[in-house]
Amino acid sequence: MYARAMSDLVLDSLRRRMRAIFSLYEDATATMDLHHVNYQEREGVLPIAFSLFHIVNMIDASFMLLSGQAPLW
């Protein structure tokens, strides 16, 4: 029973974290256009698109880990 309770707690924590990161992603991109996403502040600084790609990539990887299924897209 203890292992089941811990498993449920871990899954609940992961779900809450995924909802939080997705919410942050949605908030961040709600007012961005292509110029904002590709903007490079200065040489050696990656554009926001780099971070956005990795956020989406980690959401997809986490989804596959939790569900055992590949995303439909």
N, CA, C and O atoms as a Tinker XYZ file with bonds, in Angstrom:
   292  protein
     1  N      0.816000   -1.198000    0.000000    73     2
     2  CA     0.000000    0.000000    0.000000    64     1     3
     3  C      0.860000    1.262000    0.000000    63     2     4     5
     4  O      0.533000    2.248000   -0.660000    81     3
     5  N      1.964000    1.221000    0.748000    73     3     6
     6  CA     2.847000    2.384000    0.836000    64     5     7
     7  C      3.413000    2.748000   -0.532000    63     6     8     9
     8  O      3.467000    3.925000   -0.889000    81     7
     9  N      3.838000    1.736000   -1.304000    73     7    10
    10  CA     4.399000    1.994000   -2.637000    64     9    11
    11  C      3.348000    2.619000   -3.545000    63    10    12    13
    12  O      3.660000    3.510000   -4.335000    81    11
    13  N      2.131000    2.167000   -3.437000    73    11    14
    14  CA     1.037000    2.717000   -4.256000    64    13    15
    15  C      0.785000    4.183000   -3.895000    63    14    16    17
    16  O      0.590000    5.019000   -4.777000    81    15
    17  N      0.790000    4.488000   -2.601000    73    15    18
    18  CA     0.575000    5.869000   -2.157000    64    17    19
    19  C      1.705000    6.769000   -2.644000    63    18    20    21
    20  O      1.457000    7.894000   -3.079000    81    19
    21  N      2.938000    6.287000   -2.574000    73    19    22
    22  CA     4.080000    7.074000   -3.047000    64    21    23
    23  C      3.996000    7.280000   -4.555000    63    22    24    25
    24  O      4.284000    8.367000   -5.056000    81    23
    25  N      3.603000    6.237000   -5.273000    73    23    26
    26  CA     3.457000    6.339000   -6.723000    64    25    27
    27  C      2.402000    7.382000   -7.083000    63    26    28    29
    28  O      2.599000    8.182000   -7.998000    81    27
    29  N      1.298000    7.371000   -6.368000    73    27    30
    30  CA     0.241000    8.360000   -6.612000    64    29    31
    31  C      0.729000    9.771000   -6.314000    63    30    32    33
    32  O      0.403000   10.706000   -7.046000    81    31
    33  N      1.506000    9.934000   -5.247000    73    31    34
    34  CA     2.047000   11.250000   -4.900000    64    33    35
    35  C      3.012000   11.753000   -5.967000    63    34    36    37
    36  O      2.986000   12.928000   -6.333000    81    35
    37  N      3.855000   10.866000   -6.459000    73    35    38
    38  CA     4.820000   11.247000   -7.492000    64    37    39
    39  C      4.091000   11.636000   -8.773000    63    38    40    41
    40  O      4.416000   12.652000   -9.387000    81    39
    41  N      3.115000   10.841000   -9.178000    73    39    42
    42  CA     2.350000   11.161000  -10.385000    64    41    43
    43  C      1.598000   12.480000  -10.234000    63    42    44    45
    44  O      1.547000   13.277000  -11.171000    81    43
    45  N      1.017000   12.710000   -9.066000    73    43    46
    46  CA     0.317000   13.968000   -8.823000    64    45    47
    47  C      1.283000   15.144000   -8.915000    63    46    48    49
    48  O      0.958000   16.178000   -9.497000    81    47
    49  N      2.459000   14.984000   -8.344000    73    47    50
    50  CA     3.471000   16.046000   -8.400000    64    49    51
    51  C      3.892000   16.324000   -9.842000    63    50    52    53
    52  O      4.001000   17.482000  -10.247000    81    51
    53  N      4.127000   15.271000  -10.612000    73    51    54
    54  CA     4.522000   15.451000  -12.013000    64    53    55
    55  C      3.418000   16.128000  -12.817000    63    54    56    57
    56  O      3.690000   16.996000  -13.645000    81    55
    57  N      2.186000   15.733000  -12.575000    73    55    58
    58  CA     1.065000   16.358000  -13.295000    64    57    59
    59  C      0.960000   17.848000  -12.972000    63    58    60    61
    60  O      0.750000   18.669000  -13.865000    81    59
    61  N      1.108000   18.191000  -11.691000    73    59    62
    62  CA     1.044000   19.602000  -11.305000    64    61    63
    63  C      2.188000   20.394000  -11.928000    63    62    64    65
    64  O      1.991000   21.525000  -12.371000    81    63
    65  N      3.365000   19.814000  -11.962000    73    63    66
    66  CA     4.515000   20.494000  -12.557000    64    65    67
    67  C      4.333000   20.685000  -14.063000    63    66    68    69
    68  O      4.688000   21.729000  -14.611000    81    67
    69  N      3.779000   19.673000  -14.722000    73    67    70
    70  CA     3.537000   19.803000  -16.161000    64    69    71
    71  C      2.491000   20.877000  -16.444000    63    70    72    73
    72  O      2.638000   21.661000  -17.383000    81    71
    73  N      1.431000   20.912000  -15.629000    73    71    74
    74  CA     0.426000   21.967000  -15.799000    64    73    75
    75  C      1.048000   23.339000  -15.588000    63    74    76    77
    76  O      0.740000   24.282000  -16.316000    81    75
    77  N      1.921000   23.452000  -14.596000    73    75    78
    78  CA     2.560000   24.738000  -14.301000    64    77    79
    79  C      3.462000   25.181000  -15.449000    63    78    80    81
    80  O      3.403000   26.340000  -15.860000    81    79
    81  N      4.296000   24.280000  -15.977000    73    79    82
    82  CA     5.210000   24.677000  -17.055000    64    81    83
    83  C      4.418000   24.996000  -18.317000    63    82    84    85
    84  O      4.777000   25.914000  -19.055000    81    83
    85  N      3.342000   24.250000  -18.576000    73    83    86
    86  CA     2.528000   24.537000  -19.753000    64    85    87
    87  C      1.842000   25.889000  -19.607000    63    86    88    89
    88  O      1.733000   26.643000  -20.575000    81    87
    89  N      1.384000   26.193000  -18.405000    73    87    90
    90  CA     0.758000   27.493000  -18.148000    64    89    91
    91  C      1.759000   28.629000  -18.363000    63    90    92    93
    92  O      1.422000   29.651000  -18.960000    81    91
    93  N      2.977000   28.451000  -17.880000    73    91    94
    94  CA     4.017000   29.469000  -18.083000    64    93    95
    95  C      4.320000   29.640000  -19.570000    63    94    96    97
    96  O      4.503000   30.761000  -20.045000    81    95
    97  N      4.372000   28.531000  -20.302000    73    95    98
    98  CA     4.620000   28.572000  -21.744000    64    97    99
    99  C      3.505000   29.348000  -22.449000    63    98   100   101
   100  O      3.771000   30.214000  -23.283000    81    99
   101  N      2.261000   29.028000  -22.104000    73    99   102
   102  CA     1.117000   29.721000  -22.709000    64   101   103
   103  C      1.149000   31.213000  -22.399000    63   102   104   105
   104  O      0.916000   32.037000  -23.283000    81   103
   105  N      1.434000   31.562000  -21.149000    73   103   106
   106  CA     1.505000   32.974000  -20.767000    64   105   107
   107  C      2.618000   33.693000  -21.525000    63   106   108   109
   108  O      2.438000   34.822000  -21.983000    81   107
   109  N      3.760000   33.036000  -21.654000    73   107   110
   110  CA     4.911000   33.656000  -22.314000    64   109   111
   111  C      4.659000   33.877000  -23.801000    63   110   112   113
   112  O      5.077000   34.893000  -24.357000    81   111
   113  N      3.988000   32.942000  -24.440000    73   111   114
   114  CA     3.809000   33.035000  -25.890000    64   113   115
   115  C      2.530000   33.763000  -26.301000    63   114   116   117
   116  O      2.332000   34.032000  -27.486000    81   115
   117  N      1.676000   34.079000  -25.362000    73   115   118
   118  CA     0.384000   34.699000  -25.684000    64   117   119
   119  C      0.532000   36.019000  -26.431000    63   118   120   121
   120  O     -0.296000   36.345000  -27.282000    81   119
   121  N      1.566000   36.773000  -26.125000    73   119   122
   122  CA     1.730000   38.093000  -26.743000    64   121   123
   123  C      2.939000   38.165000  -27.669000    63   122   124   125
   124  O      3.294000   39.248000  -28.135000    81   123
   125  N      3.574000   37.033000  -27.940000    73   123   126
   126  CA     4.759000   37.028000  -28.804000    64   125   127
   127  C      4.378000   36.845000  -30.260000    63   126   128   129
   128  O      3.406000   36.166000  -30.590000    81   127
   129  N      5.167000   37.467000  -31.121000    73   127   130
   130  CA     5.073000   37.165000  -32.540000    64   129   131
   131  C      6.441000   36.631000  -32.972000    63   130   132   133
   132  O      7.339000   36.476000  -32.145000    81   131
   133  N      6.594000   36.356000  -34.249000    73   131   134
   134  CA     7.827000   35.756000  -34.752000    64   133   135
   135  C      9.056000   36.605000  -34.445000    63   134   136   137
   136  O     10.128000   36.071000  -34.160000    81   135
   137  N      8.902000   37.924000  -34.504000    73   135   138
   138  CA    10.021000   38.821000  -34.198000    64   137   139
   139  C     10.509000   38.617000  -32.760000    63   138   140   141
   140  O     11.714000   38.577000  -32.511000    81   139
   141  N      9.582000   38.490000  -31.827000    73   139   142
   142  CA     9.965000   38.292000  -30.428000    64   141   143
   143  C     10.658000   36.950000  -30.229000    63   142   144   145
   144  O     11.676000   36.866000  -29.542000    81   143
   145  N     10.111000   35.915000  -30.824000    73   143   146
   146  CA    10.639000   34.564000  -30.640000    64   145   147
   147  C     12.057000   34.442000  -31.187000    63   146   148   149
   148  O     12.897000   33.771000  -30.588000    81   147
   149  N     12.324000   35.081000  -32.307000    73   147   150
   150  CA    13.644000   34.970000  -32.935000    64   149   151
   151  C     14.612000   36.080000  -32.543000    63   150   152   153
   152  O     15.746000   36.104000  -33.021000    81   151
   153  N     14.189000   36.988000  -31.690000    73   151   154
   154  CA    15.027000   38.116000  -31.287000    64   153   155
   155  C     16.282000   37.622000  -30.562000    63   154   156   157
   156  O     16.207000   36.776000  -29.672000    81   155
   157  N     17.424000   38.162000  -30.958000    73   155   158
   158  CA    18.693000   37.829000  -30.308000    64   157   159
   159  C     19.253000   39.115000  -29.710000    63   158   160   161
   160  O     19.641000   40.030000  -30.437000    81   159
   161  N     19.292000   39.177000  -28.396000    73   159   162
   162  CA    19.694000   40.389000  -27.686000    64   161   163
   163  C     21.093000   40.845000  -28.071000    63   162   164   165
   164  O     21.327000   42.031000  -28.304000    81   163
   165  N     22.006000   39.909000  -28.136000    73   163   166
   166  CA    23.387000   40.223000  -28.514000    64   165   167
   167  C     24.070000   38.931000  -28.947000    63   166   168   169
   168  O     23.531000   37.840000  -28.762000    81   167
   169  N     25.230000   39.062000  -29.509000    73   167   170
   170  CA    26.018000   37.912000  -29.963000    64   169   171
   171  C     26.274000   36.966000  -28.786000    63   170   172   173
   172  O     26.649000   37.400000  -27.697000    81   171
   173  N     26.071000   35.699000  -29.019000    73   171   174
   174  CA    26.311000   34.702000  -27.980000    64   173   175
   175  C     25.105000   34.400000  -27.109000    63   174   176   177
   176  O     25.150000   33.481000  -26.291000    81   175
   177  N     24.032000   35.155000  -27.269000    73   175   178
   178  CA    22.804000   34.915000  -26.503000    64   177   179
   179  C     21.799000   34.242000  -27.428000    63   178   180   181
   180  O     21.500000   34.747000  -28.511000    81   179
   181  N     21.286000   33.110000  -26.996000    73   179   182
   182  CA    20.342000   32.370000  -27.830000    64   181   183
   183  C     18.979000   33.052000  -27.853000    63   182   184   185
   184  O     18.577000   33.663000  -26.863000    81   183
   185  N     18.270000   32.954000  -28.966000    73   183   186
   186  CA    16.921000   33.532000  -29.034000    64   185   187
   187  C     15.952000   32.744000  -28.150000    63   186   188   189
   188  O     16.233000   31.612000  -27.758000    81   187
   189  N     14.834000   33.348000  -27.852000    73   187   190
   190  CA    13.817000   32.716000  -27.017000    64   189   191
   191  C     13.340000   31.405000  -27.647000    63   190   192   193
   192  O     12.941000   30.487000  -26.930000    81   191
   193  N     13.376000   31.310000  -28.958000    73   191   194
   194  CA    12.938000   30.094000  -29.649000    64   193   195
   195  C     13.667000   28.861000  -29.128000    63   194   196   197
   196  O     13.083000   27.779000  -29.066000    81   195
   197  N     14.926000   29.011000  -28.756000    73   195   198
   198  CA    15.711000   27.898000  -28.221000    64   197   199
   199  C     15.062000   27.359000  -26.945000    63   198   200   201
   200  O     14.879000   26.150000  -26.802000    81   199
   201  N     14.719000   28.245000  -26.032000    73   199   202
   202  CA    14.087000   27.829000  -24.775000    64   201   203
   203  C     12.693000   27.259000  -25.020000    63   202   204   205
   204  O     12.314000   26.258000  -24.412000    81   203
   205  N     11.934000   27.892000  -25.905000    73   203   206
   206  CA    10.585000   27.409000  -26.197000    64   205   207
   207  C     10.621000   26.000000  -26.778000    63   206   208   209
   208  O      9.799000   25.156000  -26.423000    81   207
   209  N     11.575000   25.749000  -27.673000    73   207   210
   210  CA    11.712000   24.408000  -28.244000    64   209   211
   211  C     11.965000   23.383000  -27.146000    63   210   212   213
   212  O     11.343000   22.321000  -27.131000    81   211
   213  N     12.873000   23.697000  -26.229000    73   211   214
   214  CA    13.212000   22.740000  -25.184000    64   213   215
   215  C     12.061000   22.530000  -24.195000    63   214   216   217
   216  O     11.900000   21.432000  -23.662000    81   215
   217  N     11.275000   23.554000  -23.951000    73   215   218
   218  CA    10.102000   23.383000  -23.090000    64   217   219
   219  C      9.122000   22.409000  -23.739000    63   218   220   221
   220  O      8.645000   21.480000  -23.088000    81   219
   221  N      8.826000   22.617000  -25.009000    73   219   222
   222  CA     7.901000   21.726000  -25.721000    64   221   223
   223  C      8.472000   20.314000  -25.789000    63   222   224   225
   224  O      7.742000   19.339000  -25.612000    81   223
   225  N      9.757000   20.199000  -26.043000    73   223   226
   226  CA    10.401000   18.892000  -26.109000    64   225   227
   227  C     10.279000   18.150000  -24.773000    63   226   228   229
   228  O     10.005000   16.950000  -24.759000    81   227
   229  N     10.477000   18.843000  -23.664000    73   227   230
   230  CA    10.377000   18.214000  -22.348000    64   229   231
   231  C      8.926000   17.878000  -21.991000    63   230   232   233
   232  O      8.675000   16.870000  -21.330000    81   231
   233  N      7.977000   18.704000  -22.415000    73   231   234
   234  CA     6.565000   18.377000  -22.189000    64   233   235
   235  C      6.221000   17.087000  -22.931000    63   234   236   237
   236  O      5.557000   16.211000  -22.378000    81   235
   237  N      6.669000   16.967000  -24.177000    73   235   238
   238  CA     6.420000   15.750000  -24.955000    64   237   239
   239  C      7.083000   14.531000  -24.317000    63   238   240   241
   240  O      6.463000   13.473000  -24.211000    81   239
   241  N      8.332000   14.672000  -23.893000    73   239   242
   242  CA     9.052000   13.555000  -23.272000    64   241   243
   243  C      8.379000   13.145000  -21.962000    63   242   244   245
   244  O      8.269000   11.955000  -21.668000    81   243
   245  N      7.935000   14.110000  -21.188000    73   243   246
   246  CA     7.253000   13.814000  -19.925000    64   245   247
   247  C      5.920000   13.121000  -20.183000    63   246   248   249
   248  O      5.547000   12.192000  -19.466000    81   247
   249  N      5.205000   13.573000  -21.208000    73   247   250
   250  CA     3.940000   12.935000  -21.570000    64   249   251
   251  C      4.173000   11.466000  -21.913000    63   250   252   253
   252  O      3.425000   10.595000  -21.467000    81   251
   253  N      5.201000   11.194000  -22.700000    73   251   254
   254  CA     5.489000    9.807000  -23.080000    64   253   255
   255  C      5.866000    8.983000  -21.851000    63   254   256   257
   256  O      5.475000    7.821000  -21.744000    81   255
   257  N      6.619000    9.572000  -20.926000    73   255   258
   258  CA     7.014000    8.870000  -19.712000    64   257   259
   259  C      5.797000    8.540000  -18.850000    63   258   260   261
   260  O      5.686000    7.431000  -18.329000    81   259
   261  N      4.895000    9.493000  -18.703000    73   259   262
   262  CA     3.726000    9.291000  -17.846000    64   261   263
   263  C      2.674000    8.385000  -18.469000    63   262   264   265
   264  O      2.053000    7.580000  -17.774000    81   263
   265  N      2.473000    8.513000  -19.778000    73   263   266
   266  CA     1.379000    7.777000  -20.419000    64   265   267
   267  C      1.829000    6.516000  -21.154000    63   266   268   269
   268  O      1.023000    5.618000  -21.397000    81   267
   269  N      3.102000    6.446000  -21.505000    73   267   270
   270  CA     3.576000    5.312000  -22.282000    64   269   271
   271  C      3.207000    5.403000  -23.751000    63   270   272   273
   272  O      3.382000    4.441000  -24.500000    81   271
   273  N      2.696000    6.555000  -24.166000    73   271   274
   274  CA     2.282000    6.757000  -25.554000    64   273   275
   275  C      2.990000    7.970000  -26.133000    63   274   276   277
   276  O      3.273000    8.941000  -25.432000    81   275
   277  N      3.266000    7.892000  -27.421000    73   275   278
   278  CA     3.840000    9.053000  -28.108000    64   277   279
   279  C      2.744000   10.088000  -28.345000    63   278   280   281
   280  O      1.594000    9.717000  -28.584000    81   279
   281  N      3.076000   11.379000  -28.283000    73   279   282
   282  CA     2.076000   12.406000  -28.593000    64   281   283
   283  C      1.543000   12.236000  -30.018000    63   282   284   285
   284  O      2.234000   11.700000  -30.885000    81   283
   285  N      0.333000   12.686000  -30.249000    73   283   286
   286  CA    -0.289000   12.545000  -31.566000    64   285   287
   287  C      0.345000   13.432000  -32.615000    63   286   288   289
   288  O      0.284000   13.113000  -33.803000    81   287
   289  N      0.947000   14.527000  -32.216000    73   287   290
   290  CA     1.502000   15.449000  -33.180000    64   289   291
   291  C      2.853000   14.987000  -33.504000    63   290   292
   292  O      3.541000   15.611000  -34.312000    81   291
